[in-house]
Amino acid sequence: MPTAFQVPFAWLDGACVPAAQATVPLMAMTVHYGIGVFEGIRAYDGRGGPAVFRLREHVDRLRRSAALLRIELPFAADEICRGCVDVLARNGMRAGYVRPLVFVDDGKRGLGAANNRIRVAIATWPWGRYLGDEGVEHGIRAQVSSIVRMSARSFLPKGKVCGQYVNSVLAKRAAAAAGYDEAILLDEDGYVAEATGENLFVVRGGVLVTPPRSQPILEGITRDSVMALARDLGIEVREQRFARDALLLADEVFLTGTAAEVTPVREIDGQRIGNGARGPATERLQARFLDAANGRLPERAGWLTPYEA
Ligand code: PPE
């Protein structure tokens, strides 16, 4: 059954193939045990034509995620970067989402399998506003989740590891069931960590604060971009721990991610944040981020990989 996400091609193990042929075997180790890694990347049809946003940084993180699992990628970073661009171009996509996936194939069975073939796939699809058109403009409603962000004692929160996303899916489903748009997860010490697929920022007294990398968070590339853009604008940025009370006292709260871009949070657990609408700093950073991604900031042209489609 065709879906709105359907595109003709995917990239598999080094070449573009018809999407229907890009399948994962039933007994692939990753399907059963979650031992695999992925990325999420966006391409924008900006001022200078289509371009991928911070492609190399995403592919470098894919490699680091794999290394955390002792998986060595069978392709060089350049080859994976080229694969991302090729599959976008083959699909005639001037903008959209790119999902590289590194999976462990069938071979030996059971938890102890260590030398099964490592395979790499790249899918693309058109993806609109992840948290809704309205959310981007007016802000979303979030819940502080009773699901805690997995700890670095047992997991690898710095890696974008397939199986770890059960943690996020559980929190996201609980939030949706309670009527919220998104979940905010605390770490095991009770400090704010991040949302299910986004990093989190608060604004208080004109200062931007986000949980430090020492917490069990993904080191988001959008997080890094927003911090850099804020500093360009002369906004003070601090990486500092804070708890739930600081969320509720914030003038503004927003989330950052490749899929979510910059999305304001207008309400948490039924309490209004600031004046209950997108705040001025959020709006400014949102605009700045989209300027950078769409090739309207010459000083950030280095973040873009242009391509022909
Ligand atoms: N934290 C988590 C847990 C996370 O999954 C993401 C990305 C981020 C933070 C933000 O990272 P970055 O994209 O580099 O700014 N989440 C991806 C997955 C979304 C999905 O539903 O799947 C994404 O945004 O692509």
mmCIF file of C-alpha atoms and ligand atoms in Angstrom:
data_model
loop_
_atom_site.group_PDB
_atom_site.id
_atom_site.type_symbol
_atom_site.label_atom_id
_atom_site.label_comp_id
_atom_site.label_asym_id
_atom_site.label_seq_id
_atom_site.Cartn_x
_atom_site.Cartn_y
_atom_site.Cartn_z
ATOM 1 C CA MET A 1 0.000 0.000 0.000
ATOM 2 C CA PRO A 2 1.610 3.304 -1.032
ATOM 3 C CA THR A 3 1.936 5.890 1.710
ATOM 4 C CA ALA A 4 2.642 9.611 1.683
ATOM 5 C CA PHE A 5 6.223 8.705 2.640
ATOM 6 C CA GLN A 6 6.780 6.470 -0.382
ATOM 7 C CA VAL A 7 9.786 7.261 -2.547
ATOM 8 C CA PRO A 8 11.207 5.121 -5.370
ATOM 9 C CA PHE A 9 14.774 4.558 -4.151
ATOM 10 C CA ALA A 10 16.803 3.732 -1.075
ATOM 11 C CA TRP A 11 20.538 3.173 -0.664
ATOM 12 C CA LEU A 12 21.685 -0.224 0.510
ATOM 13 C CA ASP A 13 25.247 -1.410 1.090
ATOM 14 C CA GLY A 14 26.790 1.040 -1.319
ATOM 15 C CA ALA A 15 24.277 1.646 -4.090
ATOM 16 C CA CYS A 16 20.837 3.076 -4.806
ATOM 17 C CA VAL A 17 18.271 0.316 -5.266
ATOM 18 C CA PRO A 18 14.481 0.302 -5.711
ATOM 19 C CA ALA A 19 13.055 0.992 -2.248
ATOM 20 C CA ALA A 20 11.092 -2.262 -2.249
ATOM 21 C CA GLN A 21 14.387 -4.162 -2.465
ATOM 22 C CA ALA A 22 15.903 -2.384 0.528
ATOM 23 C CA THR A 23 14.709 -4.801 3.189
ATOM 24 C CA VAL A 24 16.025 -6.101 6.492
ATOM 25 C CA PRO A 25 16.058 -9.906 6.904
ATOM 26 C CA LEU A 26 13.724 -11.378 9.514
ATOM 27 C CA MET A 27 16.602 -12.867 11.463
ATOM 28 C CA ALA A 28 18.848 -9.790 11.328
ATOM 29 C CA MET A 29 20.309 -9.436 14.823
ATOM 30 C CA THR A 30 19.259 -5.764 15.049
ATOM 31 C CA VAL A 31 15.572 -6.608 14.665
ATOM 32 C CA HIS A 32 15.645 -8.896 17.688
ATOM 33 C CA TYR A 33 18.023 -7.181 20.081
ATOM 34 C CA GLY A 34 18.084 -3.522 18.986
ATOM 35 C CA ILE A 35 21.828 -3.560 18.441
ATOM 36 C CA GLY A 36 22.172 -1.100 15.567
ATOM 37 C CA VAL A 37 22.508 2.661 15.118
ATOM 38 C CA PHE A 38 20.869 5.329 13.039
ATOM 39 C CA GLU A 39 20.842 9.022 12.153
ATOM 40 C CA GLY A 40 18.265 11.619 11.240
ATOM 41 C CA ILE A 41 19.282 14.371 8.829
ATOM 42 C CA ARG A 42 17.358 17.061 6.969
ATOM 43 C CA ALA A 43 17.771 18.581 3.541
ATOM 44 C CA TYR A 44 16.365 22.040 2.801
ATOM 45 C CA ASP A 45 15.462 23.621 -0.523
ATOM 46 C CA GLY A 46 17.101 26.907 0.363
ATOM 47 C CA ARG A 47 18.370 30.044 -1.296
ATOM 48 C CA GLY A 48 21.264 28.333 -3.072
ATOM 49 C CA GLY A 49 19.179 25.304 -4.089
ATOM 50 C CA PRO A 50 18.814 22.028 -2.199
ATOM 51 C CA ALA A 51 21.375 21.315 0.530
ATOM 52 C CA VAL A 52 21.843 18.879 3.396
ATOM 53 C CA PHE A 53 22.217 20.464 6.842
ATOM 54 C CA ARG A 54 25.402 19.497 8.754
ATOM 55 C CA LEU A 55 25.731 16.244 6.869
ATOM 56 C CA ARG A 56 29.287 15.440 7.938
ATOM 57 C CA GLU A 57 28.491 16.008 11.628
ATOM 58 C CA HIS A 58 25.604 13.542 11.404
ATOM 59 C CA VAL A 59 27.712 10.919 9.661
ATOM 60 C CA ASP A 60 30.494 11.424 12.222
ATOM 61 C CA ARG A 61 27.948 10.861 15.005
ATOM 62 C CA LEU A 62 26.739 7.710 13.214
ATOM 63 C CA ARG A 63 30.318 6.422 13.337
ATOM 64 C CA ARG A 64 30.676 7.322 17.032
ATOM 65 C CA SER A 65 27.349 5.645 17.861
ATOM 66 C CA ALA A 66 28.565 2.506 16.072
ATOM 67 C CA ALA A 67 31.938 2.654 17.824
ATOM 68 C CA LEU A 68 30.164 2.670 21.203
ATOM 69 C CA LEU A 69 28.745 -0.737 20.194
ATOM 70 C CA ARG A 70 32.109 -1.873 18.764
ATOM 71 C CA ILE A 71 30.620 -1.806 15.297
ATOM 72 C CA GLU A 72 32.987 -0.748 12.553
ATOM 73 C CA LEU A 73 31.222 0.826 9.613
ATOM 74 C CA PRO A 74 31.973 -0.937 6.326
ATOM 75 C CA PHE A 75 31.941 2.429 4.512
ATOM 76 C CA ALA A 76 34.039 5.564 4.874
ATOM 77 C CA ALA A 77 32.295 8.711 6.096
ATOM 78 C CA ASP A 78 32.640 10.232 2.616
ATOM 79 C CA GLU A 79 30.885 7.249 1.048
ATOM 80 C CA ILE A 80 27.960 7.516 3.469
ATOM 81 C CA CYS A 81 27.725 11.272 2.902
ATOM 82 C CA ARG A 82 27.665 10.642 -0.837
ATOM 83 C CA GLY A 83 25.034 7.952 -0.338
ATOM 84 C CA CYS A 84 22.753 10.416 1.486
ATOM 85 C CA VAL A 85 23.030 12.953 -1.313
ATOM 86 C CA ASP A 86 22.673 10.321 -4.062
ATOM 87 C CA VAL A 87 19.475 8.859 -2.682
ATOM 88 C CA LEU A 88 17.931 12.325 -2.219
ATOM 89 C CA ALA A 89 18.843 13.161 -5.810
ATOM 90 C CA ARG A 90 17.606 9.822 -7.203
ATOM 91 C CA ASN A 91 14.304 10.399 -5.404
ATOM 92 C CA GLY A 92 14.073 13.907 -6.873
ATOM 93 C CA MET A 93 13.846 15.335 -3.364
ATOM 94 C CA ARG A 94 14.891 18.962 -2.984
ATOM 95 C CA ALA A 95 14.091 18.754 0.733
ATOM 96 C CA GLY A 96 13.245 16.017 3.203
ATOM 97 C CA TYR A 97 14.441 13.703 5.913
ATOM 98 C CA VAL A 98 17.334 11.255 5.560
ATOM 99 C CA ARG A 99 17.616 8.157 7.756
ATOM 100 C CA PRO A 100 20.888 6.202 7.634
ATOM 101 C CA LEU A 101 20.589 2.892 9.489
ATOM 102 C CA VAL A 102 23.436 0.567 10.411
ATOM 103 C CA PHE A 103 22.174 -2.913 11.144
ATOM 104 C CA VAL A 104 23.670 -6.247 12.095
ATOM 105 C CA ASP A 105 22.575 -8.982 9.728
ATOM 106 C CA ASP A 106 21.718 -12.624 10.319
ATOM 107 C CA GLY A 107 24.645 -15.028 10.633
ATOM 108 C CA LYS A 108 25.278 -16.483 14.027
ATOM 109 C CA ARG A 109 22.141 -16.570 16.144
ATOM 110 C CA GLY A 110 21.731 -15.523 19.753
ATOM 111 C CA LEU A 111 23.084 -12.759 21.941
ATOM 112 C CA GLY A 112 26.670 -13.874 21.574
ATOM 113 C CA ALA A 113 26.878 -13.354 17.805
ATOM 114 C CA ALA A 114 29.811 -11.028 17.291
ATOM 115 C CA ASN A 115 30.885 -11.177 13.671
ATOM 116 C CA ASN A 116 27.680 -10.961 11.671
ATOM 117 C CA ARG A 117 27.834 -8.732 8.607
ATOM 118 C CA ILE A 118 27.313 -5.004 9.245
ATOM 119 C CA ARG A 119 25.020 -3.455 6.684
ATOM 120 C CA VAL A 120 24.139 0.151 5.949
ATOM 121 C CA ALA A 121 20.885 1.469 4.537
ATOM 122 C CA ILE A 122 19.783 5.028 3.813
ATOM 123 C CA ALA A 123 16.103 5.867 3.467
ATOM 124 C CA THR A 124 14.620 9.269 2.643
ATOM 125 C CA TRP A 125 11.115 10.609 2.912
ATOM 126 C CA PRO A 126 9.306 13.939 2.890
ATOM 127 C CA TRP A 127 8.719 14.976 6.514
ATOM 128 C CA GLY A 128 6.811 18.097 7.519
ATOM 129 C CA ARG A 129 6.599 19.679 10.949
ATOM 130 C CA TYR A 130 7.371 16.845 13.411
ATOM 131 C CA LEU A 131 5.359 18.353 16.242
ATOM 132 C CA GLY A 132 2.710 19.941 14.034
ATOM 133 C CA ASP A 133 2.355 23.236 12.169
ATOM 134 C CA GLU A 134 0.526 24.739 15.089
ATOM 135 C CA GLY A 135 3.160 23.598 17.570
ATOM 136 C CA VAL A 136 5.909 25.417 15.702
ATOM 137 C CA GLU A 137 4.024 28.691 15.892
ATOM 138 C CA HIS A 138 2.119 28.548 19.138
ATOM 139 C CA GLY A 139 4.030 25.963 21.134
ATOM 140 C CA ILE A 140 3.280 22.415 22.210
ATOM 141 C CA ARG A 141 2.005 20.927 25.478
ATOM 142 C CA ALA A 142 4.441 18.628 27.271
ATOM 143 C CA GLN A 143 4.381 16.264 30.192
ATOM 144 C CA VAL A 144 7.249 15.569 32.570
ATOM 145 C CA SER A 145 7.371 11.805 32.116
ATOM 146 C CA SER A 146 7.339 9.174 34.821
ATOM 147 C CA ILE A 147 9.659 7.284 32.473
ATOM 148 C CA VAL A 148 13.221 8.239 33.374
ATOM 149 C CA ARG A 149 15.887 8.848 30.730
ATOM 150 C CA MET A 150 18.028 5.703 30.576
ATOM 151 C CA SER A 151 21.176 5.878 32.607
ATOM 152 C CA ALA A 152 24.732 5.704 31.303
ATOM 153 C CA ARG A 153 25.294 2.952 33.852
ATOM 154 C CA SER A 154 23.413 0.465 31.718
ATOM 155 C CA PHE A 155 23.009 2.150 28.350
ATOM 156 C CA LEU A 156 24.855 4.463 26.010
ATOM 157 C CA PRO A 157 22.795 7.661 25.989
ATOM 158 C CA LYS A 158 25.364 9.426 23.767
ATOM 159 C CA GLY A 159 24.775 6.886 21.023
ATOM 160 C CA LYS A 160 21.831 6.901 18.650
ATOM 161 C CA VAL A 161 21.259 3.212 19.274
ATOM 162 C CA CYS A 162 18.126 1.538 17.842
ATOM 163 C CA GLY A 163 17.056 -0.434 20.924
ATOM 164 C CA GLN A 164 17.523 2.512 23.256
ATOM 165 C CA TYR A 165 14.600 4.208 21.574
ATOM 166 C CA VAL A 166 12.199 1.972 23.492
ATOM 167 C CA ASN A 167 12.869 4.428 26.341
ATOM 168 C CA SER A 168 11.676 7.323 24.166
ATOM 169 C CA VAL A 169 8.729 5.455 22.637
ATOM 170 C CA LEU A 170 7.421 4.496 26.088
ATOM 171 C CA ALA A 171 7.583 8.095 27.269
ATOM 172 C CA LYS A 172 6.061 9.416 24.026
ATOM 173 C CA ARG A 173 3.160 6.959 24.178
ATOM 174 C CA ALA A 174 2.436 7.709 27.822
ATOM 175 C CA ALA A 175 2.391 11.437 27.028
ATOM 176 C CA ALA A 176 0.105 10.924 24.024
ATOM 177 C CA ALA A 177 -2.250 8.722 26.074
ATOM 178 C CA ALA A 178 -2.491 11.520 28.643
ATOM 179 C CA GLY A 179 -3.300 14.038 25.902
ATOM 180 C CA TYR A 180 0.108 15.738 25.626
ATOM 181 C CA ASP A 181 2.164 16.376 22.497
ATOM 182 C CA GLU A 182 5.531 15.409 23.927
ATOM 183 C CA ALA A 183 7.294 14.006 27.008
ATOM 184 C CA ILE A 184 10.182 15.585 28.901
ATOM 185 C CA LEU A 185 12.402 13.023 30.616
ATOM 186 C CA LEU A 186 14.328 13.574 33.835
ATOM 187 C CA ASP A 187 17.552 11.701 34.518
ATOM 188 C CA GLU A 188 17.920 9.304 37.435
ATOM 189 C CA ASP A 189 18.986 12.177 39.720
ATOM 190 C CA GLY A 190 15.838 14.136 38.912
ATOM 191 C CA TYR A 191 17.451 16.709 36.635
ATOM 192 C CA VAL A 192 15.876 17.573 33.297
ATOM 193 C CA ALA A 193 17.537 15.546 30.540
ATOM 194 C CA GLU A 194 15.732 15.953 27.215
ATOM 195 C CA ALA A 195 12.529 15.132 25.350
ATOM 196 C CA THR A 196 11.890 11.862 23.502
ATOM 197 C CA GLY A 197 13.570 12.987 20.278
ATOM 198 C CA GLU A 198 14.717 16.504 21.086
ATOM 199 C CA ASN A 199 17.094 18.394 23.345
ATOM 200 C CA LEU A 200 15.620 21.001 25.663
ATOM 201 C CA PHE A 201 16.398 24.638 26.386
ATOM 202 C CA VAL A 202 14.979 27.105 28.876
ATOM 203 C CA VAL A 203 15.235 30.887 28.704
ATOM 204 C CA ARG A 204 15.278 32.837 31.941
ATOM 205 C CA GLY A 205 16.196 36.493 32.303
ATOM 206 C CA GLY A 206 17.462 36.519 28.727
ATOM 207 C CA VAL A 207 19.935 33.663 29.351
ATOM 208 C CA LEU A 208 19.682 30.370 27.463
ATOM 209 C CA VAL A 209 20.229 27.279 29.611
ATOM 210 C CA THR A 210 20.430 23.652 28.497
ATOM 211 C CA PRO A 211 21.454 20.442 30.296
ATOM 212 C CA PRO A 212 25.208 19.799 30.004
ATOM 213 C CA ARG A 213 26.716 16.947 27.993
ATOM 214 C CA SER A 214 27.659 15.218 31.244
ATOM 215 C CA GLN A 215 23.998 14.295 31.592
ATOM 216 C CA PRO A 216 22.549 11.260 29.758
ATOM 217 C CA ILE A 217 21.496 13.226 26.671
ATOM 218 C CA LEU A 218 22.106 12.868 22.979
ATOM 219 C CA GLU A 219 24.581 15.518 21.862
ATOM 220 C CA GLY A 220 22.167 17.059 19.421
ATOM 221 C CA ILE A 221 23.455 18.725 16.303
ATOM 222 C CA THR A 222 20.520 21.139 16.372
ATOM 223 C CA ARG A 223 21.377 21.844 20.036
ATOM 224 C CA ASP A 224 24.916 22.702 18.961
ATOM 225 C CA SER A 225 23.649 24.832 16.052
ATOM 226 C CA VAL A 226 21.236 26.781 18.256
ATOM 227 C CA MET A 227 23.928 27.429 20.879
ATOM 228 C CA ALA A 228 26.263 28.746 18.169
ATOM 229 C CA LEU A 229 23.538 30.917 16.607
ATOM 230 C CA ALA A 230 22.529 32.278 20.030
ATOM 231 C CA ARG A 231 26.130 33.269 20.749
ATOM 232 C CA ASP A 232 26.292 34.964 17.328
ATOM 233 C CA LEU A 233 23.311 37.034 18.447
ATOM 234 C CA GLY A 234 25.021 37.946 21.724
ATOM 235 C CA ILE A 235 22.708 35.741 23.809
ATOM 236 C CA GLU A 236 24.433 34.172 26.814
ATOM 237 C CA VAL A 237 24.318 30.352 26.763
ATOM 238 C CA ARG A 238 24.943 28.130 29.781
ATOM 239 C CA GLU A 239 25.165 24.354 29.954
ATOM 240 C CA GLN A 240 23.900 23.768 33.452
ATOM 241 C CA ARG A 241 21.774 21.227 35.315
ATOM 242 C CA PHE A 242 18.276 22.184 36.413
ATOM 243 C CA ALA A 243 15.232 20.370 37.745
ATOM 244 C CA ARG A 244 11.503 20.436 37.086
ATOM 245 C CA ASP A 245 10.940 23.625 39.086
ATOM 246 C CA ALA A 246 13.235 25.582 36.761
ATOM 247 C CA LEU A 247 11.124 24.415 33.814
ATOM 248 C CA LEU A 248 8.020 25.846 35.387
ATOM 249 C CA LEU A 249 9.756 29.111 36.328
ATOM 250 C CA ALA A 250 11.237 29.608 32.868
ATOM 251 C CA ASP A 251 10.220 32.549 30.700
ATOM 252 C CA GLU A 252 10.431 30.239 27.682
ATOM 253 C CA VAL A 253 11.070 26.561 26.980
ATOM 254 C CA PHE A 254 11.833 25.098 23.572
ATOM 255 C CA LEU A 255 12.969 21.826 22.043
ATOM 256 C CA THR A 256 15.557 21.260 19.315
ATOM 257 C CA GLY A 257 16.054 18.346 16.952
ATOM 258 C CA THR A 258 16.537 17.536 13.313
ATOM 259 C CA ALA A 259 12.938 16.432 12.948
ATOM 260 C CA ALA A 260 11.452 19.007 15.373
ATOM 261 C CA GLU A 261 13.850 21.846 14.380
ATOM 262 C CA VAL A 262 13.090 24.552 17.018
ATOM 263 C CA THR A 263 9.700 23.955 18.657
ATOM 264 C CA PRO A 264 8.357 26.075 21.522
ATOM 265 C CA VAL A 265 6.745 24.490 24.595
ATOM 266 C CA ARG A 266 3.821 26.549 25.841
ATOM 267 C CA GLU A 267 2.597 24.346 28.680
ATOM 268 C CA ILE A 268 4.070 21.672 30.965
ATOM 269 C CA ASP A 269 1.881 19.406 33.121
ATOM 270 C CA GLY A 270 -1.022 21.811 32.715
ATOM 271 C CA GLN A 271 1.014 24.856 33.791
ATOM 272 C CA ARG A 272 1.561 27.726 31.408
ATOM 273 C CA ILE A 273 5.180 28.531 30.580
ATOM 274 C CA GLY A 274 5.860 32.282 30.471
ATOM 275 C CA ASN A 275 2.892 33.895 28.785
ATOM 276 C CA GLY A 276 1.709 30.592 27.309
ATOM 277 C CA ALA A 277 2.814 31.343 23.759
ATOM 278 C CA ARG A 278 6.011 31.181 21.701
ATOM 279 C CA GLY A 279 8.472 33.493 23.469
ATOM 280 C CA PRO A 280 10.563 36.207 21.786
ATOM 281 C CA ALA A 281 13.931 34.462 22.217
ATOM 282 C CA THR A 282 12.487 31.211 20.881
ATOM 283 C CA GLU A 283 11.046 33.012 17.872
ATOM 284 C CA ARG A 284 14.337 34.736 17.167
ATOM 285 C CA LEU A 285 16.357 31.518 17.388
ATOM 286 C CA GLN A 286 13.789 29.611 15.370
ATOM 287 C CA ALA A 287 14.068 32.190 12.567
ATOM 288 C CA ARG A 288 17.853 32.205 12.791
ATOM 289 C CA PHE A 289 17.991 28.415 12.645
ATOM 290 C CA LEU A 290 15.776 28.302 9.556
ATOM 291 C CA ASP A 291 17.864 31.069 7.980
ATOM 292 C CA ALA A 292 20.994 28.957 8.483
ATOM 293 C CA ALA A 293 19.347 25.765 7.225
ATOM 294 C CA ASN A 294 17.918 27.535 4.182
ATOM 295 C CA GLY A 295 21.173 29.158 3.108
ATOM 296 C CA ARG A 296 20.246 32.683 4.177
ATOM 297 C CA LEU A 297 23.206 33.083 6.560
ATOM 298 C CA PRO A 298 26.390 33.369 4.474
ATOM 299 C CA GLU A 299 28.554 32.997 7.596
ATOM 300 C CA ARG A 300 27.031 29.546 8.174
ATOM 301 C CA ALA A 301 27.279 28.329 4.575
ATOM 302 C CA GLY A 302 29.789 25.765 5.873
ATOM 303 C CA TRP A 303 26.924 23.871 7.492
ATOM 304 C CA LEU A 304 25.397 23.084 4.110
ATOM 305 C CA THR A 305 26.181 20.419 1.528
ATOM 306 C CA PRO A 306 24.533 21.545 -1.718
ATOM 307 C CA TYR A 307 23.377 18.975 -4.254
ATOM 308 C CA GLU A 308 21.492 18.780 -7.549
ATOM 309 C CA ALA A 309 17.984 17.301 -7.645
HETATM 310 N N1 PPE B 1 17.662 13.632 21.703
HETATM 311 C C1 PPE B 1 17.191 12.487 21.183
HETATM 312 C C2 PPE B 1 16.869 11.366 22.101
HETATM 313 C C3 PPE B 1 16.999 12.396 19.805
HETATM 314 O O1 PPE B 1 16.534 11.258 19.288
HETATM 315 C C4 PPE B 1 17.286 13.495 18.979
HETATM 316 C C5 PPE B 1 17.058 13.413 17.501
HETATM 317 C C6 PPE B 1 17.795 14.668 19.569
HETATM 318 C C7 PPE B 1 17.966 14.701 20.933
HETATM 319 C C8 PPE B 1 18.202 15.861 18.752
HETATM 320 O O2 PPE B 1 19.378 15.584 18.008
HETATM 321 P P1 PPE B 1 19.682 16.316 16.631
HETATM 322 O O3 PPE B 1 18.722 15.791 15.640
HETATM 323 O O4 PPE B 1 21.102 15.949 16.319
HETATM 324 O O5 PPE B 1 19.499 17.768 16.863
HETATM 325 N N2 PPE B 1 15.898 12.705 17.136
HETATM 326 C C9 PPE B 1 15.723 12.235 15.777
HETATM 327 C C10 PPE B 1 14.666 11.177 15.684
HETATM 328 C C11 PPE B 1 13.228 11.550 15.478
HETATM 329 C C12 PPE B 1 12.369 10.327 15.239
HETATM 330 O O6 PPE B 1 11.149 10.398 15.510
HETATM 331 O O7 PPE B 1 12.873 9.296 14.784
HETATM 332 C C13 PPE B 1 15.571 13.383 14.803
HETATM 333 O O8 PPE B 1 15.187 14.489 15.167
HETATM 334 O O9 PPE B 1 15.885 13.175 13.638
#
